[in-house]
Short mmCIF file of C-alpha atoms in Angstrom, two decimals:
data_model
loop_
_atom_site.label_atom_id
_atom_site.label_comp_id
_atom_site.label_asym_id
_atom_site.label_seq_id
_atom_site.Cartn_x
_atom_site.Cartn_y
_atom_site.Cartn_z
CA MET T 1 0.25 -0.40 0.07
CA ARG T 2 2.91 2.17 0.83
CA LEU T 3 4.63 1.75 -2.28
CA ILE T 4 1.22 3.37 -4.21
CA LEU T 5 0.66 5.93 -1.93
CA VAL T 6 4.83 6.71 -3.01
CA MET T 7 4.01 5.84 -6.76
CA LEU T 8 0.88 8.08 -7.35
CA PHE T 9 2.28 10.63 -5.02
CA LEU T 10 5.21 11.13 -8.09
CA LEU T 11 3.77 10.86 -10.54
CA LEU T 12 1.43 13.91 -9.86
CA TYR T 13 4.63 15.46 -8.69
CA PHE T 14 6.67 15.22 -11.97
CA ILE T 15 2.76 16.07 -13.65
CA VAL T 16 2.73 18.89 -12.41
CA SER T 17 6.45 20.15 -12.05
CA ILE T 18 6.44 20.20 -16.12
CA PRO T 19 4.85 23.79 -15.79
CA ILE T 20 6.03 24.73 -12.52
CA PHE T 21 9.79 24.05 -14.33
CA GLY T 22 9.23 27.19 -17.06
CA ILE T 23 7.98 29.61 -13.89
CA GLU T 24 11.64 28.25 -12.44
CA TRP T 25 13.03 29.87 -15.90
CA ILE T 26 11.45 32.89 -15.70
CA ILE T 27 11.79 33.49 -11.93
CA GLY T 28 15.38 33.07 -12.69
CA LYS T 29 15.52 35.29 -15.32
CA ILE T 30 15.04 37.90 -12.71
CA ASN T 31 16.00 37.24 -9.80
CA PRO T 32 18.71 33.91 -9.79
CA HIS T 33 18.65 33.75 -6.20
CA ALA T 34 14.88 33.16 -5.51
CA ARG T 35 14.97 30.39 -8.34
CA ASP T 36 18.01 28.68 -5.84
CA ILE T 37 15.87 29.07 -3.22
CA SER T 38 12.41 27.76 -4.29
CA SER T 39 14.00 24.99 -6.59
CA LEU T 40 14.90 24.18 -3.41
CA ARG T 41 11.97 24.22 -1.44
CA ILE T 42 10.05 22.64 -4.05
CA VAL T 43 12.74 19.46 -4.02
CA GLN T 44 12.69 19.26 -0.38
CA PHE T 45 8.67 19.13 -0.51
CA GLY T 46 8.70 16.39 -3.27
CA PHE T 47 11.19 14.61 -0.27
CA LYS T 48 8.87 14.56 2.49
CA GLY T 49 6.16 14.20 0.56
CA ILE T 50 8.06 10.90 -0.32
CA LEU T 51 8.80 10.37 3.64
CA PHE T 52 4.86 10.76 4.41
CA PHE T 53 3.68 8.37 2.36
CA SER T 54 6.47 5.84 3.37
CA GLY T 55 5.77 6.05 7.15
CA THR T 56 9.64 7.18 7.95
CA LYS T 57 9.94 9.10 11.05
CA THR T 58 12.87 10.48 11.67
CA MET T 59 15.49 11.20 15.14
CA VAL T 60 17.49 14.25 14.17
CA ILE T 61 20.86 14.79 16.48
CA GLY T 62 23.25 17.43 15.88
CA PHE T 63 21.57 19.71 13.77
CA GLU T 64 22.45 22.55 15.30
CA ASN T 65 26.20 21.36 13.76
CA ILE T 66 25.42 22.56 10.51
CA PRO T 67 26.48 26.48 10.17
CA LYS T 68 23.87 28.71 8.92
CA ASP T 69 26.48 31.68 7.37
CA LYS T 70 28.79 29.21 5.37
CA PRO T 71 28.94 26.28 2.92
CA VAL T 72 29.57 22.53 3.75
CA LEU T 73 30.86 19.87 2.72
CA PHE T 74 28.91 17.22 4.34
CA VAL T 75 29.43 13.38 3.73
CA GLY T 76 27.29 10.30 4.28
CA ASN T 77 27.01 6.65 4.38
CA HIS T 78 24.76 5.13 2.02
CA LYS T 79 22.61 2.21 2.83
CA SER T 80 19.25 3.29 1.08
CA PHE T 81 18.41 5.84 -1.66
CA TYR T 82 16.39 7.22 0.79
CA ASP T 83 19.56 8.57 2.52
CA VAL T 84 19.59 11.10 0.12
CA VAL T 85 14.86 11.93 0.39
CA ILE T 86 15.68 11.71 4.54
CA SER T 87 19.31 14.28 4.45
CA TYR T 88 18.26 16.90 1.65
CA SER T 89 14.69 17.24 3.12
CA MET T 90 16.74 18.61 6.24
CA MET T 91 18.73 21.04 4.44
CA PRO T 92 18.94 24.45 5.42
CA ASN T 93 20.47 26.10 2.61
CA LEU T 94 20.98 25.82 -0.76
CA THR T 95 22.60 22.33 -1.40
CA GLY T 96 23.54 20.17 -4.46
CA PHE T 97 24.72 16.62 -4.16
CA VAL T 98 27.13 14.60 -6.08
CA ALA T 99 25.13 11.69 -8.01
CA LYS T 100 26.21 8.75 -9.97
CA LYS T 101 26.41 10.37 -14.11
CA GLU T 102 23.63 7.41 -14.97
CA ILE T 103 20.57 9.60 -13.42
CA GLU T 104 22.01 12.64 -15.36
CA LYS T 105 19.49 10.50 -18.18
CA VAL T 106 16.70 10.49 -16.31
CA PRO T 107 13.66 12.87 -17.84
CA LEU T 108 12.46 15.39 -15.32
CA LEU T 109 14.31 14.47 -12.73
CA ARG T 110 17.13 15.64 -14.47
CA THR T 111 15.51 18.68 -14.25
CA TRP T 112 15.09 19.25 -10.78
CA MET T 113 18.52 18.10 -10.09
CA ARG T 114 20.10 20.99 -12.06
CA PHE T 115 18.40 23.75 -10.55
CA VAL T 116 19.57 22.50 -7.17
CA TYR T 117 23.52 22.24 -8.22
CA CYS T 118 23.43 18.59 -8.17
CA LEU T 119 26.41 17.39 -10.04
CA PHE T 120 26.46 13.47 -11.74
CA LEU T 121 29.84 12.13 -11.15
CA ASP T 122 30.88 9.91 -14.50
CA ARG T 123 33.30 7.43 -12.19
CA ASP T 124 34.85 5.47 -15.46
CA ASN T 125 35.93 9.00 -17.01
CA LEU T 126 38.90 10.03 -15.02
CA LYS T 127 39.48 13.59 -16.74
CA GLU T 128 35.20 14.08 -16.93
CA GLY T 129 35.73 13.17 -12.99
CA LEU T 130 37.76 15.89 -12.41
CA LYS T 131 35.61 18.73 -14.12
CA THR T 132 32.91 17.60 -12.23
CA ILE T 133 34.99 17.71 -8.78
CA MET T 134 36.05 21.76 -10.21
CA GLN T 135 32.55 22.56 -10.65
CA GLY T 136 31.30 21.41 -6.80
CA ILE T 137 34.60 23.66 -5.56
CA GLU T 138 33.19 26.98 -7.54
CA TYR T 139 29.83 26.23 -6.04
CA ILE T 140 31.15 25.74 -2.37
CA LYS T 141 32.98 28.43 -2.83
CA ARG T 142 30.00 30.65 -4.29
CA GLY T 143 28.01 29.52 -1.58
CA ILE T 144 26.25 26.20 -2.51
CA SER T 145 26.78 23.15 0.23
CA ILE T 146 27.34 19.91 -1.35
CA VAL T 147 26.32 15.93 0.05
CA ILE T 148 28.79 13.78 -1.56
CA PHE T 149 28.61 9.57 -0.67
CA PRO T 150 32.41 8.52 -0.51
CA GLU T 151 31.39 4.77 -0.34
CA GLY T 152 30.49 5.51 -3.95
CA THR T 153 27.56 3.11 -4.32
CA ARG T 154 24.94 2.07 -1.73
CA ASN T 155 27.01 -0.72 0.50
CA THR T 156 23.28 -2.46 1.15
CA PHE T 157 24.79 -5.70 1.99
CA GLU T 158 27.79 -4.83 5.18
CA ASP T 159 26.82 -3.89 8.53
CA GLY T 160 28.85 -1.31 8.49
CA MET T 161 30.73 1.25 5.74
CA LEU T 162 32.72 0.59 2.57
CA PRO T 163 36.35 2.09 2.29
CA PHE T 164 35.76 5.53 1.53
CA LYS T 165 37.24 6.87 -1.85
CA GLU T 166 40.30 9.04 -0.38
CA GLY T 167 39.25 11.56 -3.84
CA SER T 168 36.13 12.00 -2.91
CA LEU T 169 36.85 15.02 0.39
CA LYS T 170 38.70 17.20 -2.34
CA PHE T 171 35.79 19.15 -2.08
CA ALA T 172 37.21 19.66 1.72
CA GLU T 173 40.36 19.89 0.73
CA LYS T 174 40.68 22.46 -2.00
CA SER T 175 37.49 24.69 -1.27
CA GLY T 176 38.42 24.81 2.67
CA CYS T 177 35.01 24.71 3.41
CA LEU T 178 34.34 22.88 6.60
CA ILE T 179 33.33 19.00 6.33
CA ILE T 180 29.84 18.03 8.25
CA PRO T 181 30.10 13.94 8.58
CA MET T 182 26.91 12.85 8.54
CA VAL T 183 25.63 9.31 9.48
CA GLN T 184 22.50 7.88 9.28
CA ASN T 185 21.21 4.41 10.68
CA ASN T 186 18.41 1.89 9.71
CA THR T 187 17.12 3.86 6.03
CA GLY T 188 17.67 0.12 4.65
CA GLU T 189 14.82 -1.00 6.02
CA CYS T 190 12.24 1.73 4.09
CA LEU T 191 12.69 -0.07 1.10
CA GLU T 192 16.19 -1.99 0.72
CA LYS T 193 15.18 -4.61 2.53
CA HIS T 194 12.81 -6.18 1.75
CA MET T 195 12.79 -4.74 -2.66
CA PRO T 196 10.25 -3.27 -3.39
CA TRP T 197 7.82 -2.44 -0.87
CA ILE T 198 8.34 0.12 1.80
CA ARG T 199 7.79 -0.27 5.26
CA LYS T 200 7.19 1.92 7.92
CA THR T 201 10.23 2.76 9.64
CA HIS T 202 11.81 4.60 13.06
CA THR T 203 15.65 5.84 10.99
CA VAL T 204 18.43 7.52 13.32
CA ILE T 205 20.20 10.57 11.04
CA GLU T 206 23.05 12.76 13.47
CA PHE T 207 25.05 15.71 12.11
CA CYS T 208 28.44 15.43 13.76
CA GLU T 209 30.92 17.92 14.84
CA PRO T 210 32.45 20.34 11.59
CA VAL T 211 35.71 19.10 10.36
CA ASP T 212 38.01 21.71 9.97
CA ILE T 213 41.20 20.07 7.25
CA LYS T 214 43.63 23.54 8.49
CA LEU T 215 43.22 21.99 12.29
CA LEU T 216 44.41 18.00 11.29
CA ASP T 217 47.81 16.67 11.96
CA LYS T 218 49.80 16.10 8.98
CA GLU T 219 48.98 12.13 8.87
CA ASP T 220 45.49 13.28 9.03
CA LYS T 221 45.42 15.95 6.43
CA LYS T 222 46.88 12.61 4.09
CA HIS T 223 44.32 10.52 4.59
CA VAL T 224 41.20 13.28 5.56
CA ALA T 225 38.78 10.00 4.21
CA ALA T 226 39.95 7.53 6.47
CA TYR T 227 39.78 10.49 9.62
CA VAL T 228 36.27 11.08 8.23
CA GLN T 229 35.22 7.70 7.95
CA LYS T 230 37.00 6.53 11.88
CA ILE T 231 34.01 9.49 13.32
CA MET T 232 31.68 8.19 11.88
CA GLU T 233 31.58 4.67 12.34
CA GLY T 234 31.87 5.73 16.13
CA VAL T 235 28.11 7.24 15.72
CA TYR T 236 27.21 4.66 13.96
CA GLU T 237 27.60 1.86 15.96
CA LYS T 238 26.30 4.42 19.04
CA ASN T 239 23.25 5.23 17.22
CA LYS T 240 22.09 1.70 16.84
CA ALA T 241 20.81 1.40 20.21
CA LEU T 242 18.50 4.25 19.07
CA VAL T 243 16.40 2.55 16.58
#
């Protein structure tokens, strides 16, 4: 039943999106910042609708750790499609996230993703991947936060986390922005553990204290991804008792 409700909601959402794209385009010509914020809120409305019809309830810890006046790099663990839905619905400021290149082929969805500054990463093309990283760094310098899942793929089988890819945190290393480790528990219970059925689920998300690369010692600076992963694994184990 929940699957049907979510699918009907998404169908209606994307049908209504078609004329809204035109309105957003016009707003962008007059006031680009207003278009950015309205697009963010419309996308968040869609994600909140998915969560409502899915029956997903989330305990939020550490939201106060997110700076309100500067862009950051959110680094998350990735066990479910719902990791994106839950976390992005909470973003206080303009935020894009890194997605795999294949998603750029999906009509309507890709338009909203472009409106909110998402990045499409081609993992098989080093040159194009570098361009994507440089574009993300430019976004951060313009005040747009970025979300990345450095495991590189959804980890639906392992209880812990896959090794973080070292180059995945270049956005923060090159831009100098803070890193906010973002740890989610139990999101796989929403969908992936019993595909295709959606289940009412209680999840936990914790926004950890910011990591400033400039303050790390020399050895940790060489392995920032491993340093952040260690923090996140500790939080993940701690929060298991909360689900």
